[in-house]
Every structure is written in structure tokens, then in C-alpha cells.
Amino acid sequence: MKSLISKAKASLHKDQSHFPAAQDQQKIIKQNDTASTIQPPTPLEVLRYRYHHGTNLGSIFVLEQWLSGSMFVAGAAGGSELDAVNASLKQNGPGATRTQWENHWNTAVSDSDFDWLVNTAHCTTIRLPIGYFTLGPNYCSGTPFAGAPSQVYLNAWAAVKELVSRARNHGIGVLIDFHALPGGANGEAHSGTSSGQAQLWGNTSNLNLSTQCLQFIASEAKSMDGVTGIQLCNEAVYGASGIYAWYDSVISAIGQIDSTMPIYISDAWDLNTALSYTNGKNSINAGLTNPIIVDTHKYYCFADADKSQSPQQLIGGIPTELEELNGKEGSVVDHGAAQVLVGEYSCVLDGSTWAKVSDADRPGLVNQFGHAQSTRWQQRAGGSTFWTYKMDWMDGGEWGFVQQTNSSALTPPPSLLLSSADLSTRFSTAQTQRTQLKTTAINNHKNYWTSTAPSQTFEFYRFGDGYDVGFSDAFAFLQARSEMGLGGSGGDKIGNLDVWVKKRIVESGQGGAFVWEWEQGFRQGVGDFCNIADV
């Protein structure tokens, strides 16, 4: 029987139902069904679990000189936030420095900016880098920001909260990215200082302070409508000592504050290991715990291997990106959920790459590069946020979300471009054909398994129950902008599907050996809705 089941699994396409071989399944602790607690998706759940088509808002709360040179007075010692604030304090004094910084935060995104983000860019989400100093003087003690620098940040957290509120009023969610940690998760200037060292890892004091910062953020974010998640750190160095033990500790601490908050972790430039970790954290046996999502960054202008290639070669490689997800996503019952956000990417290629083509070909190739990335991230990731939105030198060239959106290099999910009339037609079609689609799906499921494993007992009703929830959820997400008042045109898809499936399985109360049928029914329901609605 095991051999037969294994052959059947191998013959199935990714989107078909499958029976997990006993050796592949998680050991399901819960043996009996309990009452379902499933409710229709809430507006906040839609904000958190839809596909995130967005941008970073870099160099606002964590300065980078190459983006915001106007914040650095002549003679600044380096290109980091600390260099900028110390130089300004010395030249301009505390009052003028604090005024300048607060103005920088408070004017970063105007109302017209939000209008452009919603109506032109079809932006769903902003990834917002902040630092520990952003939380104010209480979190700067014993760090390089202690003393006079810390006083500049008295109102920084209030500015973050105001920005989140304004974004939510426009239907945009905000991922709070803890970008600059005490000591630095990496040695780059965007970690807040120019130390050149990653002194977070292995440093108990810095790790403890970082945990306290994240606990504060979680406590505050619990009552901040529109926060789509909290990222624990940015671009942790490869092989960071003790990183997963620290993740375990912080995830547990945040879970005690708010177990619904999505938590994003840096992959530390090792996506495969990070996904294996999240498979375990996102097990159905863990119950209703924080969904854990991996933040990975995709740049093609820094590594020597990329610099040696032509634009066409790099573009040709994009369709094979994120294949680390293979075997880790698609069946929560088998191995837990795996979800990725491409938290940073750009349309930048190195000069040595561009030297391989003519200048006349460059604009077209930039567009192809952007299209290829947009397509791939929408196929395999739960979202993507371009680096970056604002800089002194707008519209930002190949680093600029504005320029690359206006040139149509970046393409939003097609569902975000649908008119209300078009959506209405698709909803009507889906409703009309729903019963027949479900009947066909159930019959196909039954026929396959009764012919493939005729002596095996199944619980086919679970497939139908899951189908109903999946179809309804996909319908609700696409309808949420009009029905829930999220704002903006078009409709949303369930982008973070793996972690949403895990959540729904737990809420469904399913237990025993045939939970897999409910999951496959759910996924079929989502897929059938998206197919019939053509999104």
C-alpha cells in the first residue's frame, strides 16, 4: 500500500489533491474533531494575508547617506544614522536637530504620496525600517545613542504610529521592520552605526535589549490597526551565531503578547535553512500561533557571479528563483507551512553587466527585468516590497519605486487592476457556478482515490467541507476592498496562502488521519474560485 500511495503521489500535479504517505506526515497529535471556530476573514486578516505588492520606506527612520544626503551635514564621520545625528548635534545643537529629524519623519509621505501609492502604484503594503533608537531614550541606554542623541528621538515612535494610521486610512498595511538593532544584525551602515561589525550575535546584552524592543513594538502594535507584521531583524549576517535560538525566544515572547501577529524573520542569506525552520514553527500541531514568514532579499548587482553575466542572462534566471520552496510549501499536513516575502529587490544591475549591451537597449531591458521579477514573486512569494520609495534624488532611477512603477517595469497583480464592474461580473459568475464546481471537484477527488487505493478508507466529506471554506475565503478577499471598506480599486488574492491554510486548518477543528482531505479541499476551493474569477 505504501508503494502504491507513493506512486500515486508522484503522478499528481501540484494543484491536485494527494494523500500524504504515513512517513511524510507530521505526527498529528489531535485525534478527534472539535468545534470549528472559523469566521469570515476580518479586514485586518485581509491586510495581513493578501498578496503584498509594495515598497520599502527606507532612510526615513533609519538614515542612509546615499539616499538622504540632505540629512548629513558636511564633516559627518560616516553614512549612518548615528553619524548624521552626531554631526548635526555638534553643528546645529539639540533643538534644531530634533526639529529637523521630526520634520523628516512627519513629511516623509504626503497625502498626495498616498494617493499615488493607492491609485497609480496599487500598493498594498509598506515595509517600514525602524531602529531601536526610534523607540526613544528608554531603549538607548548603554548604546552609542545614549545621551544627547537619544533625545532627538523623543517623538519618533509617535511619528511611526501616525504614519501607520495614515497608511491604514488609505487601505495600506505596514510591516514594521526592526532594521537597526543594538550592535547590528550586520555590519552595514543601515544598522544604525558605522562600526562595520555585527555585534548583536553572541552579545547577551544586545540580544536582551533587542528582545525588549520587540516586546514593546508588539505591545504597541496590538492596538495599531494596519500593522501587517513585525520583522525581527534585517539582513542578519550569514551563519549568525545563535540566531535560531534567539528567534525561538523572541517568537515565544511576542506570542504571549499577541499570538495573531505575523512575525517575519531574516533568512540570513540562507533561505533553505530558514524555510526548514519555519516549517517546524508553522506546524498544525502548534495550534493558533504566530505565523512565521521568511524575509529574503533579491539583488543582482553585488555578487561577482551576477556582475559577470549579461542583463539577458540575469533576466533568464529569474523564473527559477525561490525554488527553495519546492517540497516545503503546498501541504501543511505534510510538513507545516512555508511562506516567503521578497522584502527587498530592485531593478539595479552592475555597470559591468550593462557594459555587455548598448545604452539604447538599457531601458527595455530594465523593463524586462522588472516584469520578470514581478511575475516570479507573484507566482511563488506571499509578497514583495521594492527598495525603495523616497530619496533626495527622486524619482530614484533603477532604485526608485516611483520611476520603475511609472515606467511600467513593476507590474502589480492583475486583480488589483480590475474595475468594479468587472469584479461584479466575476463575482456573479463565481456564485452561479460554485455548486457545479464543488460537485465536480468532489467527484474527481473520490474517483481518483477509490481507483488508486480501492482498499483504503477515506473521509471524503472533509474535502467538501474544506472546499466550501476555501472558496468563500478567496471570494471574501477579492471582495474586501468594497465590502470591508479597505479602499483602493481592484481586489486582493490570498497571497500568504500557506500560513492562511495552516490557520484555517487549526480553526476548523479537524483531527485524525484525514485532515489532509480537508486541506486539499480548501486549496481546491481557493483555486477554483481564482480560476472562475480569472484572477
Coordinates of C-alpha atoms in Angstrom, one line a residue:
M1 CA 0.0 0.0 0.0
K2 CA 2.8 2.4 0.8
S3 CA 4.4 1.7 -2.6
L4 CA 1.1 2.3 -4.3
I5 CA 0.4 5.6 -2.4
S6 CA 4.0 6.8 -3.2
K7 CA 3.5 6.2 -6.9
A8 CA 0.1 8.0 -6.8
K9 CA 1.7 11.0 -5.1
A10 CA 4.4 11.1 -7.8
S11 CA 1.8 11.1 -10.5
L12 CA -0.2 14.0 -9.2
H13 CA 0.3 17.6 -10.3
K14 CA 1.0 20.2 -7.7
D15 CA -2.6 21.6 -7.6
Q16 CA -4.3 18.2 -7.3
S17 CA -5.3 16.6 -4.1
H18 CA -2.9 14.0 -2.7
F19 CA -2.7 11.5 0.1
P20 CA 0.4 12.0 2.3
A21 CA 2.3 8.8 2.9
A22 CA 2.5 7.9 6.5
Q23 CA 6.2 8.6 6.7
D24 CA 5.8 12.1 5.2
Q25 CA 3.0 13.4 7.5
Q26 CA 3.6 15.3 10.7
K27 CA 2.5 13.2 13.7
I28 CA -0.9 14.5 14.2
I29 CA -1.4 14.9 17.9
K30 CA -5.0 15.9 17.8
Q31 CA -7.0 12.7 17.0
N32 CA -10.6 13.9 17.2
D33 CA -12.6 16.8 15.7
T34 CA -13.5 19.7 17.8
A35 CA -16.0 22.5 17.1
S36 CA -15.0 24.9 14.3
T37 CA -14.2 28.5 15.2
I38 CA -13.9 29.7 11.6
Q39 CA -15.4 33.1 11.0
P40 CA -15.3 35.2 7.8
P41 CA -11.9 37.0 7.2
T42 CA -11.7 40.3 9.0
P43 CA -10.3 43.5 7.4
L44 CA -7.1 43.1 9.4
E45 CA -6.7 39.5 8.3
V46 CA -7.1 40.6 4.7
L47 CA -4.4 43.2 5.2
R48 CA -2.1 40.6 6.6
Y49 CA -2.6 37.6 4.4
R50 CA -3.3 39.1 1.0
Y51 CA -0.5 39.4 -1.6
H52 CA 1.7 42.3 -0.6
H53 CA 2.6 44.4 -3.6
G54 CA 4.5 47.3 -2.0
T55 CA 7.6 49.3 -1.3
N56 CA 10.1 50.0 1.4
L57 CA 10.1 53.4 3.0
G58 CA 13.9 53.4 3.6
S59 CA 16.0 56.1 5.0
I60 CA 13.2 57.8 7.0
F61 CA 13.6 56.3 10.4
V62 CA 17.0 54.7 9.7
L63 CA 19.0 57.2 7.6
E64 CA 21.3 56.1 4.8
Q65 CA 23.5 58.9 3.3
W66 CA 23.3 57.7 -0.3
L67 CA 19.5 58.1 -0.1
S68 CA 19.2 61.1 2.2
G69 CA 22.3 63.1 1.9
S70 CA 20.5 66.3 2.9
M71 CA 20.3 65.0 6.4
F72 CA 24.1 64.8 6.7
V73 CA 26.0 68.0 7.4
A74 CA 29.5 68.5 6.0
G75 CA 32.0 66.6 8.0
A76 CA 29.8 63.7 9.2
A77 CA 32.0 60.8 10.1
G78 CA 30.1 58.3 8.1
G79 CA 26.9 57.4 6.3
S80 CA 24.8 56.0 9.2
E81 CA 22.0 57.4 11.4
L82 CA 24.4 57.9 14.3
D83 CA 26.9 59.7 12.1
A84 CA 24.2 62.1 10.9
V85 CA 22.7 62.8 14.3
N86 CA 26.0 63.4 16.0
A87 CA 27.2 65.7 13.2
S88 CA 24.0 67.7 13.4
L89 CA 24.1 68.0 17.2
K90 CA 27.6 69.3 17.0
Q91 CA 26.9 71.9 14.3
N92 CA 23.2 72.8 14.9
G93 CA 22.5 71.9 18.5
P94 CA 19.9 69.7 20.0
G95 CA 16.8 71.8 19.3
A96 CA 17.4 72.4 15.6
T97 CA 18.5 68.7 15.2
R98 CA 15.3 67.4 16.8
T99 CA 13.2 69.7 14.7
Q100 CA 14.9 68.6 11.5
W101 CA 14.5 65.0 12.3
E102 CA 10.9 65.3 13.3
N103 CA 10.2 67.2 10.1
H104 CA 11.9 64.4 8.1
W105 CA 9.7 61.8 9.7
N106 CA 6.4 63.7 9.6
T107 CA 6.7 64.8 5.9
A108 CA 8.0 61.6 4.5
V109 CA 4.7 60.6 3.0
S110 CA 2.3 63.3 2.0
D111 CA -1.4 62.8 1.2
S112 CA -0.6 63.1 -2.5
D113 CA 2.0 60.4 -2.0
F114 CA -0.6 58.1 -0.5
D115 CA -3.0 58.9 -3.4
W116 CA -0.2 57.9 -5.8
L117 CA 0.6 54.8 -3.9
V118 CA -3.0 53.6 -3.9
N119 CA -4.2 54.7 -7.3
T120 CA -1.2 54.5 -9.5
A121 CA 1.2 52.0 -7.9
H122 CA -1.6 49.9 -6.5
C123 CA 0.5 49.5 -3.4
T124 CA -1.0 47.3 -0.6
T125 CA 1.9 47.4 1.9
I126 CA 4.8 49.5 3.1
R127 CA 7.8 47.8 4.7
L128 CA 8.9 50.4 7.3
P129 CA 12.5 50.1 8.6
I130 CA 13.0 51.5 12.1
G131 CA 15.8 51.3 14.7
Y132 CA 15.9 50.7 18.4
F133 CA 16.6 54.4 18.8
T134 CA 13.2 55.0 17.1
L135 CA 11.6 53.8 20.3
G136 CA 13.0 56.7 22.3
P137 CA 15.6 57.3 25.0
N138 CA 14.5 54.4 27.3
Y139 CA 15.9 52.0 24.7
C140 CA 19.1 53.8 24.1
S141 CA 20.8 53.4 27.4
G142 CA 24.1 51.6 27.2
T143 CA 24.2 52.0 23.4
P144 CA 26.0 54.5 21.1
F145 CA 22.8 56.6 21.0
A146 CA 22.7 57.1 24.8
G147 CA 22.8 60.7 26.0
A148 CA 22.3 63.7 23.6
P149 CA 21.5 61.6 20.5
S150 CA 18.7 59.7 22.3
Q151 CA 16.8 63.0 23.0
V152 CA 16.3 63.5 19.3
Y153 CA 14.0 60.5 19.2
L154 CA 11.5 61.6 21.9
N155 CA 8.7 61.7 19.4
A156 CA 9.9 59.2 16.9
W157 CA 7.7 56.3 17.9
A158 CA 4.7 58.7 17.8
A159 CA 5.6 59.5 14.2
V160 CA 5.7 55.8 13.4
K161 CA 2.2 55.3 14.9
E162 CA 0.9 58.3 12.9
L163 CA 2.3 57.0 9.7
V164 CA 0.8 53.6 10.3
S165 CA -2.6 55.2 11.0
R166 CA -2.5 57.4 7.9
A167 CA -1.5 54.4 5.7
R168 CA -4.4 52.3 7.1
N169 CA -6.8 55.1 6.3
H170 CA -5.7 54.7 2.7
G171 CA -6.1 50.9 2.8
I172 CA -2.3 50.3 3.0
G173 CA -0.8 48.0 5.6
V174 CA 2.6 48.5 7.3
L175 CA 5.2 45.8 8.1
I176 CA 7.3 47.2 11.0
D177 CA 10.8 46.1 10.1
F178 CA 13.2 46.2 13.1
H179 CA 16.0 47.2 10.8
A180 CA 18.7 48.6 13.1
L181 CA 19.3 46.5 16.2
P182 CA 21.6 47.1 19.2
G183 CA 25.1 46.1 18.0
G184 CA 23.8 45.5 14.5
A185 CA 22.5 42.3 12.9
N186 CA 25.0 43.1 10.2
G187 CA 27.9 45.5 9.8
E188 CA 26.4 47.8 7.3
A189 CA 25.6 51.5 7.9
H190 CA 21.9 50.8 7.6
S191 CA 22.2 49.0 11.0
G192 CA 22.4 52.5 12.6
T193 CA 26.2 53.0 13.1
S194 CA 29.4 52.8 11.1
S195 CA 31.0 50.2 13.3
G196 CA 31.4 47.8 10.4
Q197 CA 30.6 44.9 12.8
A198 CA 27.6 42.7 13.5
Q199 CA 27.7 42.9 17.3
L200 CA 24.2 41.6 18.0
W201 CA 25.0 38.0 17.7
G202 CA 26.6 36.3 20.7
N203 CA 26.2 39.5 22.8
T204 CA 23.7 38.8 25.6
S205 CA 23.2 42.5 26.4
N206 CA 22.4 43.5 22.9
L207 CA 20.2 40.4 22.3
N208 CA 18.2 41.1 25.5
L209 CA 17.7 44.8 24.6
S210 CA 16.6 43.8 21.1
T211 CA 14.0 41.4 22.7
Q212 CA 12.8 44.2 25.0
C213 CA 12.4 46.4 21.9
L214 CA 10.4 43.8 20.0
Q215 CA 8.2 43.2 23.1
F216 CA 7.4 46.9 23.2
I217 CA 6.7 47.0 19.5
A218 CA 4.4 44.0 19.8
S219 CA 2.5 45.5 22.8
E220 CA 2.0 48.8 20.9
A221 CA 1.2 47.2 17.5
K222 CA -1.6 45.1 19.1
S223 CA -3.8 48.2 19.2
M224 CA -2.4 49.8 16.0
D225 CA -4.8 48.9 13.2
G226 CA -3.0 48.2 9.9
V227 CA 0.2 46.6 11.2
T228 CA 0.7 43.6 8.8
G229 CA 3.6 42.1 10.8
I230 CA 6.7 42.6 12.8
Q231 CA 10.1 41.8 11.3
L232 CA 12.6 40.7 14.0
C233 CA 15.8 41.8 12.2
N234 CA 17.1 42.8 8.8
E235 CA 19.7 41.1 6.7
A236 CA 21.3 39.0 9.5
V237 CA 24.8 38.0 8.6
Y238 CA 25.2 34.6 7.1
G239 CA 25.8 32.0 9.8
A240 CA 24.9 34.3 12.7
S241 CA 25.7 32.6 15.9
G242 CA 22.6 31.6 17.9
I243 CA 20.2 33.2 15.5
Y244 CA 17.5 30.5 15.6
A245 CA 17.7 30.2 19.4
W246 CA 17.1 33.9 19.6
Y247 CA 14.2 33.6 17.1
D248 CA 12.7 30.9 19.3
S249 CA 12.9 33.2 22.4
V250 CA 11.5 36.3 20.7
I251 CA 8.7 34.4 18.9
S252 CA 7.6 33.0 22.2
A253 CA 7.8 36.4 23.9
I254 CA 5.7 38.1 21.2
G255 CA 3.3 35.2 21.2
Q256 CA 2.5 35.8 24.8
I257 CA 1.6 39.4 23.9
D258 CA -0.3 38.8 20.6
S259 CA -0.4 35.4 19.1
T260 CA -2.1 36.7 15.9
M261 CA 0.7 39.0 14.8
P262 CA 2.6 37.7 11.7
I263 CA 6.3 37.5 12.5
Y264 CA 8.9 37.9 9.8
I265 CA 12.5 36.6 10.1
S266 CA 15.6 37.3 8.1
D267 CA 16.8 34.3 6.2
A268 CA 20.4 35.3 7.0
W269 CA 21.2 34.7 3.3
D270 CA 20.3 31.0 3.7
L271 CA 16.7 30.7 2.5
N272 CA 16.7 26.9 2.6
T273 CA 17.6 26.7 6.3
A274 CA 15.1 29.5 7.2
L275 CA 12.3 27.7 5.4
S276 CA 13.0 24.4 7.2
Y277 CA 12.9 26.3 10.5
T278 CA 9.5 27.9 9.6
N279 CA 8.1 24.5 8.5
G280 CA 8.5 23.4 12.2
K281 CA 7.2 26.7 13.7
N282 CA 4.2 26.6 11.4
S283 CA 3.1 23.1 12.2
I284 CA -0.6 22.5 12.6
N285 CA 0.2 20.8 15.9
A286 CA 1.4 24.1 17.3
G287 CA -2.2 25.4 17.3
L288 CA -3.1 29.1 16.7
T289 CA 0.4 30.5 17.0
N290 CA 2.0 33.5 15.2
P291 CA 2.5 32.8 11.5
I292 CA 6.3 32.9 10.8
I293 CA 7.2 34.2 7.4
V294 CA 10.7 34.4 5.9
D295 CA 12.1 37.7 4.6
T296 CA 14.5 37.2 1.7
H297 CA 16.3 39.8 -0.4
K298 CA 17.0 39.5 -4.1
Y299 CA 19.6 41.7 -5.6
Y300 CA 21.6 41.1 -8.8
C301 CA 24.2 43.8 -8.7
F302 CA 26.5 42.9 -5.8
A303 CA 27.8 39.4 -6.3
D304 CA 30.7 38.7 -8.7
A305 CA 28.7 35.9 -10.2
D306 CA 26.0 38.3 -11.1
K307 CA 28.3 41.0 -12.4
S308 CA 29.9 38.6 -14.8
Q309 CA 26.5 38.0 -16.5
S310 CA 24.7 40.0 -19.2
P311 CA 21.3 41.5 -18.5
Q312 CA 19.6 38.9 -20.6
Q313 CA 21.3 36.1 -18.6
L314 CA 20.2 37.5 -15.3
I315 CA 16.6 38.1 -16.6
G316 CA 16.6 34.5 -17.9
G317 CA 17.4 33.2 -14.4
I318 CA 14.6 34.9 -12.6
P319 CA 11.9 32.2 -13.4
T320 CA 13.9 29.7 -11.4
E321 CA 14.2 31.9 -8.2
L322 CA 12.6 30.8 -4.9
E323 CA 12.9 27.1 -5.8
E324 CA 13.9 26.5 -2.2
L325 CA 10.2 26.4 -1.6
N326 CA 9.9 23.2 -3.5
G327 CA 8.9 20.4 -1.1
K328 CA 8.4 22.9 1.7
E329 CA 5.1 24.6 0.7
G330 CA 1.8 23.2 -0.6
S331 CA 0.9 20.7 2.2
V332 CA 0.7 21.9 5.7
V333 CA -0.3 18.5 6.9
D334 CA 2.9 17.0 5.4
H335 CA 5.4 19.5 6.7
G336 CA 4.0 22.7 8.1
A337 CA 3.7 26.0 6.2
A338 CA 6.4 27.8 4.4
Q339 CA 6.0 31.4 3.3
V340 CA 8.3 34.0 1.8
L341 CA 8.3 37.7 1.4
V342 CA 10.8 39.2 -1.0
G343 CA 11.4 42.1 1.3
E344 CA 13.9 43.9 -0.8
Y345 CA 14.6 43.9 -4.6
S346 CA 15.4 46.5 -7.2
C347 CA 15.9 47.0 -11.0
V348 CA 19.6 47.7 -10.5
L349 CA 22.3 45.9 -12.3
D350 CA 26.0 46.5 -12.0
G351 CA 27.9 48.6 -14.5
S352 CA 29.9 45.6 -15.7
T353 CA 26.6 43.9 -16.6
W354 CA 25.3 46.9 -18.5
A355 CA 28.7 47.2 -20.3
K356 CA 27.7 44.0 -22.2
V357 CA 24.8 45.7 -24.0
S358 CA 24.3 49.0 -25.8
D359 CA 22.9 52.1 -24.0
A360 CA 20.0 52.1 -26.3
D361 CA 19.0 48.6 -25.1
R362 CA 19.1 49.5 -21.4
P363 CA 15.5 50.9 -20.9
G364 CA 13.9 48.0 -22.5
L365 CA 16.0 45.5 -20.5
V366 CA 15.2 47.3 -17.3
N367 CA 11.5 46.8 -18.0
Q368 CA 12.0 43.2 -18.8
F369 CA 14.0 42.8 -15.6
G370 CA 11.2 44.4 -13.6
H371 CA 8.5 42.4 -15.3
A372 CA 10.3 39.1 -14.7
Q373 CA 10.7 39.8 -11.0
S374 CA 7.1 41.0 -10.6
T375 CA 5.9 37.8 -12.3
R376 CA 8.1 35.4 -10.3
W377 CA 7.4 37.0 -6.9
Q378 CA 3.7 36.8 -7.6
Q379 CA 4.0 33.2 -8.5
R380 CA 6.0 32.0 -5.5
A381 CA 6.1 34.6 -2.8
G382 CA 3.5 36.0 -0.4
G383 CA 4.5 39.5 -1.5
S384 CA 7.3 41.8 -2.5
T385 CA 8.4 45.2 -1.4
F386 CA 10.7 47.2 -3.7
W387 CA 13.7 49.1 -2.4
T388 CA 12.8 52.0 -2.2
Y389 CA 10.2 54.8 -2.3
K390 CA 11.9 58.0 -1.1
M391 CA 15.3 59.5 -1.7
D392 CA 16.7 63.0 -2.2
W393 CA 17.1 62.2 -5.9
M394 CA 13.6 61.4 -6.9
D395 CA 12.3 59.5 -8.9
G396 CA 15.1 57.2 -7.9
G397 CA 16.2 55.6 -11.2
E398 CA 16.5 51.9 -11.0
W399 CA 16.4 52.0 -7.2
G400 CA 13.2 54.0 -7.3
F401 CA 9.7 52.6 -6.8
V402 CA 8.2 55.7 -8.3
Q403 CA 10.3 55.6 -11.5
Q404 CA 10.0 51.9 -12.0
T405 CA 6.2 52.0 -11.4
N406 CA 5.7 55.0 -13.8
S407 CA 7.8 53.2 -16.5
S408 CA 5.7 50.1 -16.0
A409 CA 8.7 48.0 -15.2
L410 CA 6.9 46.9 -12.0
T411 CA 3.6 45.2 -12.6
P412 CA 1.0 44.7 -9.8
P413 CA -1.1 41.6 -9.5
P414 CA -3.8 41.7 -12.3
S415 CA -6.6 41.5 -9.7
L416 CA -5.6 45.0 -8.4
L417 CA -6.3 46.5 -11.9
L418 CA -9.9 45.3 -12.2
S419 CA -12.8 47.8 -12.4
S420 CA -15.8 47.5 -10.0
A421 CA -18.0 46.5 -13.0
D422 CA -15.5 43.7 -14.0
L423 CA -15.4 42.5 -10.4
S424 CA -19.1 42.4 -10.1
T425 CA -19.3 40.2 -13.3
R426 CA -16.7 37.8 -11.9
F427 CA -18.5 37.6 -8.5
S428 CA -21.8 36.8 -10.3
T429 CA -20.1 34.1 -12.4
A430 CA -18.4 32.5 -9.4
Q431 CA -21.7 32.4 -7.4
T432 CA -23.6 30.9 -10.3
Q433 CA -21.0 28.1 -11.0
R434 CA -20.0 27.4 -7.4
T435 CA -22.2 24.4 -6.8
Q436 CA -21.2 22.7 -10.0
L437 CA -17.5 23.4 -9.5
K438 CA -17.7 21.9 -6.0
T439 CA -19.6 18.8 -7.3
T440 CA -17.0 18.3 -10.0
A441 CA -14.1 18.7 -7.6
I442 CA -15.5 16.2 -5.1
N443 CA -16.3 13.6 -7.7
N444 CA -12.8 13.9 -9.2
H445 CA -11.3 13.5 -5.7
K446 CA -13.5 10.5 -4.9
N447 CA -12.9 8.8 -8.3
Y448 CA -9.1 9.3 -8.1
W449 CA -8.8 7.8 -4.7
T450 CA -11.3 4.9 -5.0
S451 CA -9.5 3.8 -8.2
T452 CA -6.0 4.4 -6.9
A453 CA -6.4 2.9 -3.5
P454 CA -9.6 0.8 -3.6
S455 CA -8.9 -0.9 -0.2
Q456 CA -8.1 2.4 1.6
T457 CA -10.7 4.1 3.8
F458 CA -11.3 7.8 3.2
E459 CA -13.4 10.5 4.7
F460 CA -14.4 12.4 1.6
Y461 CA -16.8 14.7 3.3
R462 CA -13.8 16.6 4.7
F463 CA -12.8 17.5 1.2
G464 CA -16.2 19.1 0.6
D465 CA -16.1 21.0 3.9
G466 CA -12.7 22.4 3.2
Y467 CA -13.7 23.3 -0.3
D468 CA -16.5 25.5 1.0
V469 CA -14.3 27.4 3.3
G470 CA -11.5 27.9 0.7
F471 CA -14.0 29.1 -2.0
S472 CA -15.6 31.5 0.5
D473 CA -12.3 32.9 1.7
A474 CA -11.0 33.6 -1.8
F475 CA -14.3 35.3 -2.6
A476 CA -14.1 37.4 0.6
F477 CA -10.5 38.5 -0.1
L478 CA -11.3 39.6 -3.6
Q479 CA -14.4 41.4 -2.4
A480 CA -12.8 43.0 0.7
R481 CA -12.0 46.4 -0.8
S482 CA -15.6 47.2 -1.5
E483 CA -17.3 45.2 1.2
M484 CA -14.9 45.9 4.1
G485 CA -14.0 49.5 3.1
L486 CA -10.3 48.8 2.7
G487 CA -10.1 51.3 -0.1
G488 CA -8.4 51.3 -3.5
S489 CA -9.5 49.7 -6.7
G490 CA -9.4 46.1 -7.8
G491 CA -9.4 43.1 -5.5
D492 CA -7.0 41.1 -3.4
K493 CA -5.9 37.5 -3.5
I494 CA -4.8 35.3 -0.6
G495 CA -1.1 35.8 -1.2
N496 CA 0.2 34.2 2.0
L497 CA -1.7 31.1 1.3
D498 CA 0.4 28.5 3.2
V499 CA 0.2 30.3 6.5
W500 CA -3.5 31.1 5.9
V501 CA -4.2 27.4 5.2
K502 CA -2.4 26.5 8.5
K503 CA -4.6 29.0 10.4
R504 CA -7.8 27.7 8.8
I505 CA -7.0 24.0 9.5
V506 CA -6.5 24.8 13.2
E507 CA -9.7 26.9 13.3
S508 CA -11.6 24.2 11.5
G509 CA -11.2 21.8 14.5
Q510 CA -10.2 19.0 12.1
G511 CA -8.5 16.0 13.8
G512 CA -7.4 12.5 13.0
A513 CA -5.7 10.9 10.0
F514 CA -7.7 12.6 7.2
V515 CA -7.0 16.2 7.9
W516 CA -5.2 16.1 4.6
E517 CA -8.5 15.8 2.8
W518 CA -9.9 19.0 4.4
E519 CA -6.7 20.8 3.4
Q520 CA -6.8 19.6 -0.2
G521 CA -10.4 20.6 -0.4
F522 CA -9.6 24.0 0.9
R523 CA -6.9 24.5 -1.6
Q524 CA -9.1 23.3 -4.4
G525 CA -11.8 25.7 -3.4
V526 CA -9.4 28.6 -3.5
G527 CA -8.0 27.5 -6.8
D528 CA -11.4 27.0 -8.4
F529 CA -12.6 30.5 -7.3
C530 CA -9.5 32.1 -8.7
N531 CA -9.8 30.2 -11.9
I532 CA -13.5 31.0 -12.5
A533 CA -13.0 34.6 -11.4
D534 CA -9.9 34.7 -13.7
V535 CA -7.6 36.3 -11.0

